[in-house]
Amino acid sequence: MLIPTPRRTMPIQLGFLCALIAAPLLAAQAPAHLPLQSRDVFDLETASDAQISPDGRYIVYVRNNNDIMTDSVRQSLWLIDVQSGEQQALQADGHDNFSPRWSPDGRRIAFVSTADGKPQLYMRWLDSGRTSMLTNLTAGPGDLTFSPDGRWLAFSQFVPKSVEPLAKAPEKPEGATWAPEVTLVDSVVYRVDGQGYLKHGYRHLFLVAADGGAARQLTTGNFNHGGRMSFTPDGKRLIFSANRNDDWEYDNVESEIYAIDIASGEIAALTHRKGPDATPAVSPDGRSIAYVGFDDREQGYQVTHLYVMASAGGEPRTLAATLDRDVNDPRWASDGRGIYYSYDDHGVRRIAYVGLNGRQREIVGGLGGEDIGRPYSGGEFSVADNGRIAYTATSITRPPDVAMVEPSGRQRRLTHLNSQLDYRALSDGERIEWQSSHDGRTIEGWLMKPAAFDPQRKYPLLLEIHGGPFASYGPAFSIEMQRYAAQGYFVLYCNPRGSTSYGEEFGNLIHHAYPGFDYDDLMSGVDAVMARGNIDADNLFVTGGSGGGVLTAWIVGKTSRFRAAVVAKPVINWTSFVLTADFNNFFYRYWFAAPPWEDQAAYWQRSPLSLVGNVTTPTMLLTGEADYRTPMSETEQFYQALKLRKVPTAMLRVPEASHGLTARPSNQIAKVDNIIAWFEKFRHGKAEAPGT
């Protein structure tokens, strides 16, 4: 118990003695760097969709935080004064507020909010601080785009279509209770992961006055429209991308750039090639349109290039032609002399600029997206008229914050959303390389040490494999990797052949050959890490999700070197996958040379189920019950096969979860907790293991 003492009456000698005694006590009470705990997931926040004002004075961004009471992610809008660095809540009312877009004069911000119960368009006036709902829509709006004069907002919205039943049911007696009515399905893609079974209808483009009123539908027909839109400077035409071909249902890669006349509604195609053309951006003078796409060769991976064409269409020319990377999100410089864009290189998202003369320069790297479960590359940016760029920046030890880079190249981080992590023992990642045992190719990865690493001890190693398979990991924050490290594991994650951000040739090393030699890349990585020391050779573990789940299931069928495995949301049987996955019209055509009924041997040869007779590794399966990308039936096949073979196995089903698996914070916690628990169950000598 502390007893207050008058300061002036304390003898000098006694005060000095008390200070000496108190010093070690204060040191002992200083915040310790504790390991990450499950509950810490609810404390994490991320920044996304950072939009800089036209004059570069302010940045509005979406602040995503986890609500522990509703087990959901809440989105609010925050405004940053670039000069002072001060920020304030712009729209943080307990509802979801997202998709902020500046008016051309920088005096208003349009956004979407659920304040009325369902998503609607809202407008915020910065000078008065007033907010008003602009629409009363029946479905959520997306792809908000201001007209150049600021008088109009274009957006996309789902429009339902009534469908006559195949057979009309007889009239039921009054008060009778019958079974629910049957549902007629007649579309090629009838369910989509994260959306469930699709309603009859199509997404169309609309126009609404920026001061509110009835919205006018611009497009019609049995086609879907959406994505990036761009007005011509005179506001008379709206440029967009869509697939309006008669056979669009059978080709979800194809799209063209179109122009719609706002007054007449007349639509004209501006591109005409086989392959996607998307994310159009009209130049400030209205003479040119920038967009991205590729000539479709029906490969598993095809690099997206940057093009510029005349605003009336015609033969395009390629910019940044020497860049063997996917170009994303083209944005014109205000003077019209060049284009900003982003691309992924060696697992890192970067912003670059290319002039119309073809000269390229990199501006900044280290962008990060709001999905912090695993360390995928990602992130967004926006550009002011004065050349300032706002973006979301991440590192292995920090989730995305808002950052800015000046035309001079000076960088500033403007938010510090997760200061509580300063008092957590986090693991940094070391970039490493090795040569694949298959062909000597260099493979890149990152190795995270246990958070409380002691160089005198040996630790278990966890190999974590990314999905896609055409995707990439990088030096980005990952709550899953950090929690594994906090539990005393070395964590290895890497980009085996087939990963993006290394060029088209590297990505297509698995074209019609996945899984395959990517297995050798991964095993060579494990060997390289073990050769460095501090690894307990008796405690190797492996896990991965989606494409990483495929490879994990493949690995346990090829080797018994791992003590336990967790196969998350996998493909086990390529035939059943192709015929039950949501985008069936894509997978059979781009990942295989023929449909399964024409070449069943090819499908079986690449199916992990073909190797199930070799599996001895204790294997747990983990999948969401509402996963329509890699449906639960894939997991069930492998589980039942392993059970029949009496291999130690378990199946963890996540209710209501889609392919993302961790949309709710508690799902994220359950995923990691159960993976760790499965590994600990089979860990050799765990009584003597660190952290137990």
XYZ file of C-alpha atoms in Angstrom, residues 138-586:
449
model
C -31.986 -1.876 -53.525
C -28.431 -3.260 -53.769
C -24.991 -2.075 -52.720
C -23.200 0.419 -55.010
C -19.606 -0.024 -56.118
C -16.909 1.513 -58.331
C -17.705 5.143 -57.399
C -16.493 7.653 -60.007
C -16.994 11.444 -60.081
C -17.613 13.251 -63.348
C -14.918 15.873 -64.131
C -17.233 18.764 -63.193
C -18.207 17.084 -59.920
C -21.945 17.165 -60.715
C -22.424 13.415 -61.200
C -21.418 10.086 -59.708
C -21.204 6.916 -61.747
C -21.426 3.576 -59.948
C -22.259 -0.076 -60.530
C -25.132 -1.998 -58.942
C -26.727 -5.426 -59.196
C -30.097 -5.439 -60.959
C -32.271 -8.524 -60.347
C -34.045 -10.239 -63.222
C -37.294 -12.139 -62.823
C -37.282 -15.686 -64.148
C -40.376 -17.709 -64.953
C -40.484 -21.045 -63.105
C -40.063 -24.190 -65.177
C -43.279 -25.580 -63.744
C -45.964 -23.784 -61.788
C -46.888 -25.379 -58.464
C -50.552 -25.992 -57.688
C -52.251 -23.632 -55.293
C -51.823 -24.847 -51.712
C -54.728 -24.870 -49.272
C -55.096 -21.929 -46.940
C -52.980 -22.456 -43.814
C -51.047 -25.357 -45.342
C -47.292 -25.678 -44.753
C -45.347 -26.997 -47.721
C -41.669 -27.455 -48.387
C -39.734 -24.423 -49.664
C -40.069 -23.814 -53.388
C -37.517 -25.410 -55.669
C -34.762 -23.269 -57.154
C -34.086 -23.342 -60.888
C -30.407 -23.084 -61.840
C -29.547 -22.607 -65.514
C -26.341 -20.510 -65.591
C -22.779 -21.737 -66.120
C -21.496 -20.096 -62.930
C -24.310 -20.401 -60.389
C -22.461 -19.897 -57.114
C -19.408 -17.835 -56.205
C -17.221 -18.100 -53.149
C -18.024 -15.377 -50.638
C -21.376 -14.654 -52.308
C -23.077 -18.032 -52.188
C -25.699 -19.071 -54.731
C -26.202 -16.263 -57.221
C -29.501 -14.520 -57.731
C -30.827 -14.041 -61.240
C -29.674 -10.694 -62.541
C -26.740 -8.627 -63.794
C -24.497 -5.798 -62.635
C -25.106 -2.530 -64.484
C -23.768 1.024 -64.532
C -25.726 3.950 -63.114
C -25.503 7.730 -62.873
C -26.780 9.867 -59.991
C -26.552 13.598 -59.293
C -23.868 14.414 -56.735
C -26.466 16.279 -54.662
C -28.775 13.248 -54.614
C -31.871 12.085 -56.433
C -33.021 9.163 -58.511
C -30.279 7.112 -60.169
C -30.389 6.546 -63.924
C -29.400 3.140 -65.342
C -26.885 3.508 -68.181
C -26.334 -0.077 -69.356
C -28.789 -2.844 -70.114
C -28.708 -6.406 -71.417
C -27.779 -9.787 -70.017
C -24.178 -8.801 -69.275
C -22.231 -7.818 -66.174
C -20.521 -4.436 -65.936
C -18.255 -3.012 -63.260
C -14.693 -2.303 -62.234
C -12.706 0.867 -62.896
C -14.608 3.558 -64.831
C -13.336 6.856 -66.208
C -15.154 9.892 -67.677
C -13.864 11.834 -70.633
C -12.957 15.451 -69.616
C -16.139 16.860 -71.186
C -18.237 14.404 -69.159
C -20.049 13.172 -72.268
C -18.682 9.624 -72.327
C -17.977 7.009 -69.671
C -15.233 4.463 -70.363
C -15.502 1.018 -68.780
C -14.569 -2.634 -69.219
C -16.925 -5.606 -69.682
C -17.477 -8.848 -71.544
C -20.539 -8.222 -73.734
C -19.976 -11.168 -76.042
C -22.792 -13.668 -76.557
C -20.741 -16.488 -75.010
C -19.542 -14.449 -72.024
C -20.675 -17.125 -69.566
C -18.073 -19.531 -70.929
C -15.148 -17.096 -70.862
C -14.501 -15.208 -67.651
C -11.109 -13.927 -68.851
C -12.277 -12.036 -71.941
C -13.229 -8.343 -71.746
C -13.043 -5.207 -73.893
C -12.870 -1.472 -73.265
C -16.165 0.265 -74.084
C -17.386 3.852 -74.280
C -20.984 4.763 -73.514
C -22.491 8.037 -74.653
C -24.119 9.497 -71.513
C -26.904 11.262 -73.423
C -27.929 8.568 -75.902
C -26.801 5.405 -74.093
C -25.029 4.202 -77.243
C -22.172 1.801 -76.495
C -19.100 1.335 -78.691
C -16.274 -1.192 -78.262
C -12.820 0.414 -78.342
C -10.741 -2.800 -78.223
C -11.237 -6.028 -80.161
C -8.657 -8.640 -79.237
C -8.785 -12.081 -77.640
C -7.873 -11.415 -74.050
C -8.800 -9.109 -71.195
C -8.672 -5.315 -71.424
C -9.459 -3.633 -68.110
C -9.064 -0.700 -65.650
C -9.331 2.124 -68.244
C -8.099 5.619 -67.338
C -8.696 8.621 -69.620
C -5.829 11.101 -69.969
C -6.323 14.661 -68.622
C -6.633 16.068 -72.170
C -9.071 13.334 -73.189
C -7.010 12.203 -76.166
C -5.799 8.865 -74.801
C -6.919 5.931 -72.695
C -4.546 3.832 -70.595
C -5.524 0.281 -69.663
C -4.064 -3.127 -68.845
C -4.448 -6.567 -70.407
C -2.797 -9.334 -72.395
C -3.201 -11.476 -75.501
C -4.854 -14.615 -74.175
C -2.837 -17.761 -74.923
C -4.783 -19.820 -72.379
C -1.759 -20.244 -70.117
C -2.014 -20.715 -66.387
C -0.178 -17.421 -65.864
C -0.031 -14.501 -68.282
C 1.650 -11.176 -67.516
C -0.625 -8.129 -67.671
C 0.822 -5.255 -69.721
C 0.182 -1.503 -69.851
C -1.308 -0.017 -73.042
C -2.250 3.411 -74.342
C -4.634 4.008 -77.244
C -6.493 6.943 -78.764
C -9.738 7.781 -76.972
C -11.693 6.741 -80.077
C -9.963 3.344 -80.104
C -7.463 2.042 -82.603
C -4.093 0.337 -82.447
C -2.595 0.591 -78.935
C 1.041 0.867 -78.007
C 2.699 -0.825 -75.063
C 4.368 1.176 -72.314
C 6.882 -0.287 -69.853
C 7.293 -3.060 -72.409
C 10.515 -4.350 -70.831
C 8.829 -4.926 -67.459
C 8.175 -8.647 -67.128
C 5.707 -8.126 -64.285
C 1.947 -7.604 -63.923
C 0.983 -3.942 -64.229
C -1.853 -2.805 -61.951
C -3.970 0.298 -61.431
C -2.736 2.783 -64.074
C -3.218 6.462 -63.121
C -2.322 9.454 -65.271
C -0.034 12.199 -64.041
C -1.874 15.536 -63.952
C 0.251 16.897 -66.831
C -0.646 13.907 -69.031
C 2.994 13.106 -69.780
C 3.075 9.740 -68.052
C 1.333 7.099 -66.001
C 1.757 5.823 -62.461
C 1.171 2.131 -61.818
C 1.944 -0.633 -59.335
C 3.555 -4.026 -59.830
C 4.865 -6.907 -57.722
C 8.543 -7.798 -57.867
C 10.098 -10.574 -55.762
C 7.079 -10.558 -53.455
C 7.084 -6.767 -52.925
C 4.479 -4.384 -54.363
C 6.013 -1.227 -55.796
C 4.818 2.016 -57.378
C 6.469 3.160 -60.596
C 6.075 5.792 -63.299
C 6.482 5.538 -67.050
C 6.532 8.505 -69.388
C 4.853 8.455 -72.769
C 8.405 8.465 -74.093
C 8.903 5.026 -72.491
C 11.254 6.085 -69.692
C 10.548 4.275 -66.415
C 11.433 4.985 -62.814
C 10.568 3.315 -59.556
C 9.042 5.525 -56.883
C 8.556 3.460 -53.732
C 8.128 -0.124 -52.534
C 6.783 -1.885 -49.480
C 3.063 -1.550 -50.125
C 0.722 -3.781 -48.155
C -2.903 -4.861 -48.349
C -5.499 -5.138 -45.605
C -5.495 -8.969 -45.600
C -2.940 -9.646 -42.872
C -3.622 -13.326 -42.276
C -0.760 -14.433 -44.494
C 2.036 -12.337 -46.061
C 0.663 -11.888 -49.571
C 1.876 -8.942 -51.629
C -0.717 -6.202 -52.188
C -1.580 -2.597 -51.433
C -3.134 0.477 -53.031
C -2.171 4.035 -53.936
C -3.587 7.327 -55.200
C -1.957 10.397 -56.791
C -2.586 14.115 -56.223
C -2.292 16.771 -58.929
C 1.012 17.943 -57.424
C 2.553 14.460 -57.651
C 2.180 13.465 -54.009
C 1.283 9.801 -53.621
C -0.628 8.216 -50.764
C -0.313 4.476 -50.245
C -0.612 1.719 -47.659
C 2.766 0.548 -46.354
C 3.640 -2.595 -44.422
C 6.589 -4.531 -43.016
C 7.017 -7.963 -41.475
C 6.456 -6.465 -38.021
C 3.707 -3.923 -38.812
C 0.269 -4.143 -40.466
C -0.483 -1.563 -43.182
C -0.332 2.128 -42.255
C -0.940 5.185 -44.421
C 2.244 6.577 -45.944
C 3.065 9.284 -48.438
C 5.874 9.937 -50.865
C 6.694 13.406 -52.170
C 7.728 14.118 -55.791
C 11.233 14.577 -54.362
C 11.193 10.981 -53.156
C 10.889 11.798 -49.448
C 8.722 9.230 -47.670
C 6.598 9.694 -44.555
C 4.505 7.286 -42.530
C 1.424 9.209 -41.439
C -0.315 6.710 -39.148
C 0.832 4.405 -36.353
C -2.218 2.223 -35.907
C -0.738 -0.639 -33.916
C 1.496 0.908 -31.282
C 0.545 -1.920 -28.909
C 2.792 -4.168 -30.978
C 5.758 -2.215 -29.591
C 5.239 -4.301 -26.456
C 4.941 -7.666 -28.178
C 7.832 -9.958 -29.017
C 7.637 -10.013 -32.808
C 9.832 -11.892 -35.229
C 11.513 -10.136 -38.113
C 12.109 -12.073 -41.311
C 15.381 -12.789 -43.060
C 15.322 -13.007 -46.832
C 17.085 -16.177 -48.002
C 17.776 -17.938 -51.304
C 18.552 -21.502 -52.339
C 18.825 -23.599 -55.468
C 16.141 -26.114 -56.355
C 17.294 -29.720 -56.472
C 15.300 -30.152 -59.687
C 17.064 -27.713 -62.005
C 19.196 -25.393 -59.891
C 16.842 -22.425 -60.193
C 17.121 -19.818 -57.465
C 14.145 -19.816 -55.111
C 13.441 -16.925 -52.757
C 11.949 -17.134 -49.276
C 11.791 -15.577 -45.835
C 12.796 -17.214 -42.556
C 11.326 -16.031 -39.263
C 13.034 -17.022 -36.023
C 11.113 -17.940 -32.874
C 10.149 -14.723 -31.108
C 12.239 -15.661 -28.027
C 15.114 -17.129 -30.040
C 18.068 -18.581 -28.131
C 21.012 -19.456 -30.421
C 22.003 -22.257 -28.052
C 18.773 -24.192 -28.608
C 17.084 -26.114 -31.401
C 13.549 -25.357 -32.505
C 10.876 -26.968 -34.666
C 10.516 -25.766 -38.259
C 7.187 -24.926 -39.887
C 6.987 -24.744 -43.690
C 3.992 -22.552 -44.696
C 2.985 -22.613 -48.385
C 1.058 -19.891 -50.223
C -2.052 -20.424 -52.299
C -2.883 -19.336 -55.801
C -0.825 -21.049 -57.001
C -0.251 -17.932 -59.118
C 0.412 -15.547 -56.227
C 3.364 -14.505 -54.091
C 4.424 -14.027 -50.511
C 6.699 -11.205 -49.427
C 8.081 -9.256 -46.447
C 4.621 -8.193 -45.242
C 2.947 -8.450 -41.855
C 1.219 -11.769 -41.183
C -0.566 -12.476 -37.931
C -0.413 -16.215 -38.667
C 3.350 -16.281 -39.190
C 3.920 -14.091 -36.152
C 1.818 -16.351 -33.954
C 3.692 -19.451 -35.112
C 6.962 -17.707 -34.248
C 5.514 -16.678 -30.879
C 4.867 -20.363 -30.153
C 8.529 -21.223 -30.629
C 8.658 -22.240 -34.301
C 11.046 -21.277 -37.051
C 8.756 -20.316 -39.944
C 9.800 -20.697 -43.572
C 7.643 -19.229 -46.323
C 8.708 -18.821 -49.906
C 7.813 -18.424 -53.576
C 8.358 -21.710 -55.426
C 8.092 -21.952 -59.209
C 4.687 -20.829 -60.401
C 4.694 -17.825 -58.069
C 3.997 -14.427 -59.554
C 6.307 -11.381 -59.297
C 9.208 -13.229 -60.990
C 8.119 -12.979 -64.614
C 5.997 -14.958 -67.028
C 8.504 -17.730 -67.683
C 8.916 -18.513 -63.974
C 5.164 -18.430 -63.392
C 4.477 -20.826 -66.237
C 6.962 -23.441 -65.065
C 3.886 -25.117 -63.544
C 1.623 -24.653 -66.578
C -0.274 -27.956 -66.899
C 2.246 -29.341 -64.374
C 0.969 -28.452 -60.924
C 1.742 -29.842 -58.437
C 5.096 -31.015 -59.724
C 8.615 -29.718 -59.451
C 7.467 -27.008 -57.042
C 7.707 -29.876 -54.544
C 11.490 -29.968 -55.142
C 11.733 -26.206 -54.631
C 10.041 -26.517 -51.241
C 12.037 -29.515 -50.037
C 15.273 -27.824 -51.088
C 14.240 -24.832 -48.978
C 13.717 -27.046 -45.939
C 17.141 -28.602 -46.508
C 18.770 -25.182 -46.828
C 17.246 -23.950 -43.573
C 18.219 -27.104 -41.704
C 21.808 -26.671 -42.858
C 21.925 -23.305 -41.073
C 21.545 -24.960 -37.666
C 19.152 -24.464 -34.729
C 16.538 -26.708 -36.375
C 15.269 -29.807 -34.594
C 15.332 -32.391 -37.395
C 12.782 -34.518 -35.527
C 10.221 -31.724 -35.519
C 9.429 -30.580 -39.045
C 5.863 -29.470 -39.801
C 4.054 -28.296 -42.930
C 0.851 -26.430 -43.726
C -0.666 -24.332 -46.469
C -4.026 -23.135 -47.753
C -5.784 -23.425 -51.108
C -2.930 -23.918 -53.589
C -0.732 -24.386 -50.532
C -3.195 -27.005 -49.331
C -2.765 -28.839 -52.623
C 0.998 -28.844 -52.160
C 0.759 -29.885 -48.498
C -1.403 -32.877 -49.447
C 1.048 -33.662 -52.259
C 4.014 -33.437 -49.886
C 2.653 -35.952 -47.358
C 2.061 -38.324 -50.265
C 5.688 -37.967 -51.390
C 7.629 -37.930 -48.098
C 7.284 -38.865 -44.444
C 9.868 -36.380 -43.171
C 7.253 -34.128 -41.494
C 5.902 -35.057 -38.076
C 2.457 -33.605 -38.817
C 0.661 -31.603 -41.501
C -2.393 -29.360 -41.795
C -4.014 -29.279 -45.226
C -6.234 -26.185 -45.466
C -8.984 -25.725 -48.105
C -7.300 -28.020 -50.654
C -7.955 -29.543 -54.044
C -7.619 -33.308 -53.632
C -9.197 -34.604 -56.822
C -8.854 -32.366 -59.881
C -11.804 -33.968 -61.670
C -14.281 -33.317 -58.874
C -12.786 -29.858 -58.291
C -13.185 -28.711 -61.893
C -16.816 -29.852 -61.896
C -17.785 -28.336 -58.514
C -15.676 -25.161 -58.098
C -17.304 -21.779 -58.650
C -15.308 -20.772 -61.732
C -15.477 -24.109 -63.506
C -15.421 -22.292 -66.858
C -11.869 -21.152 -66.098
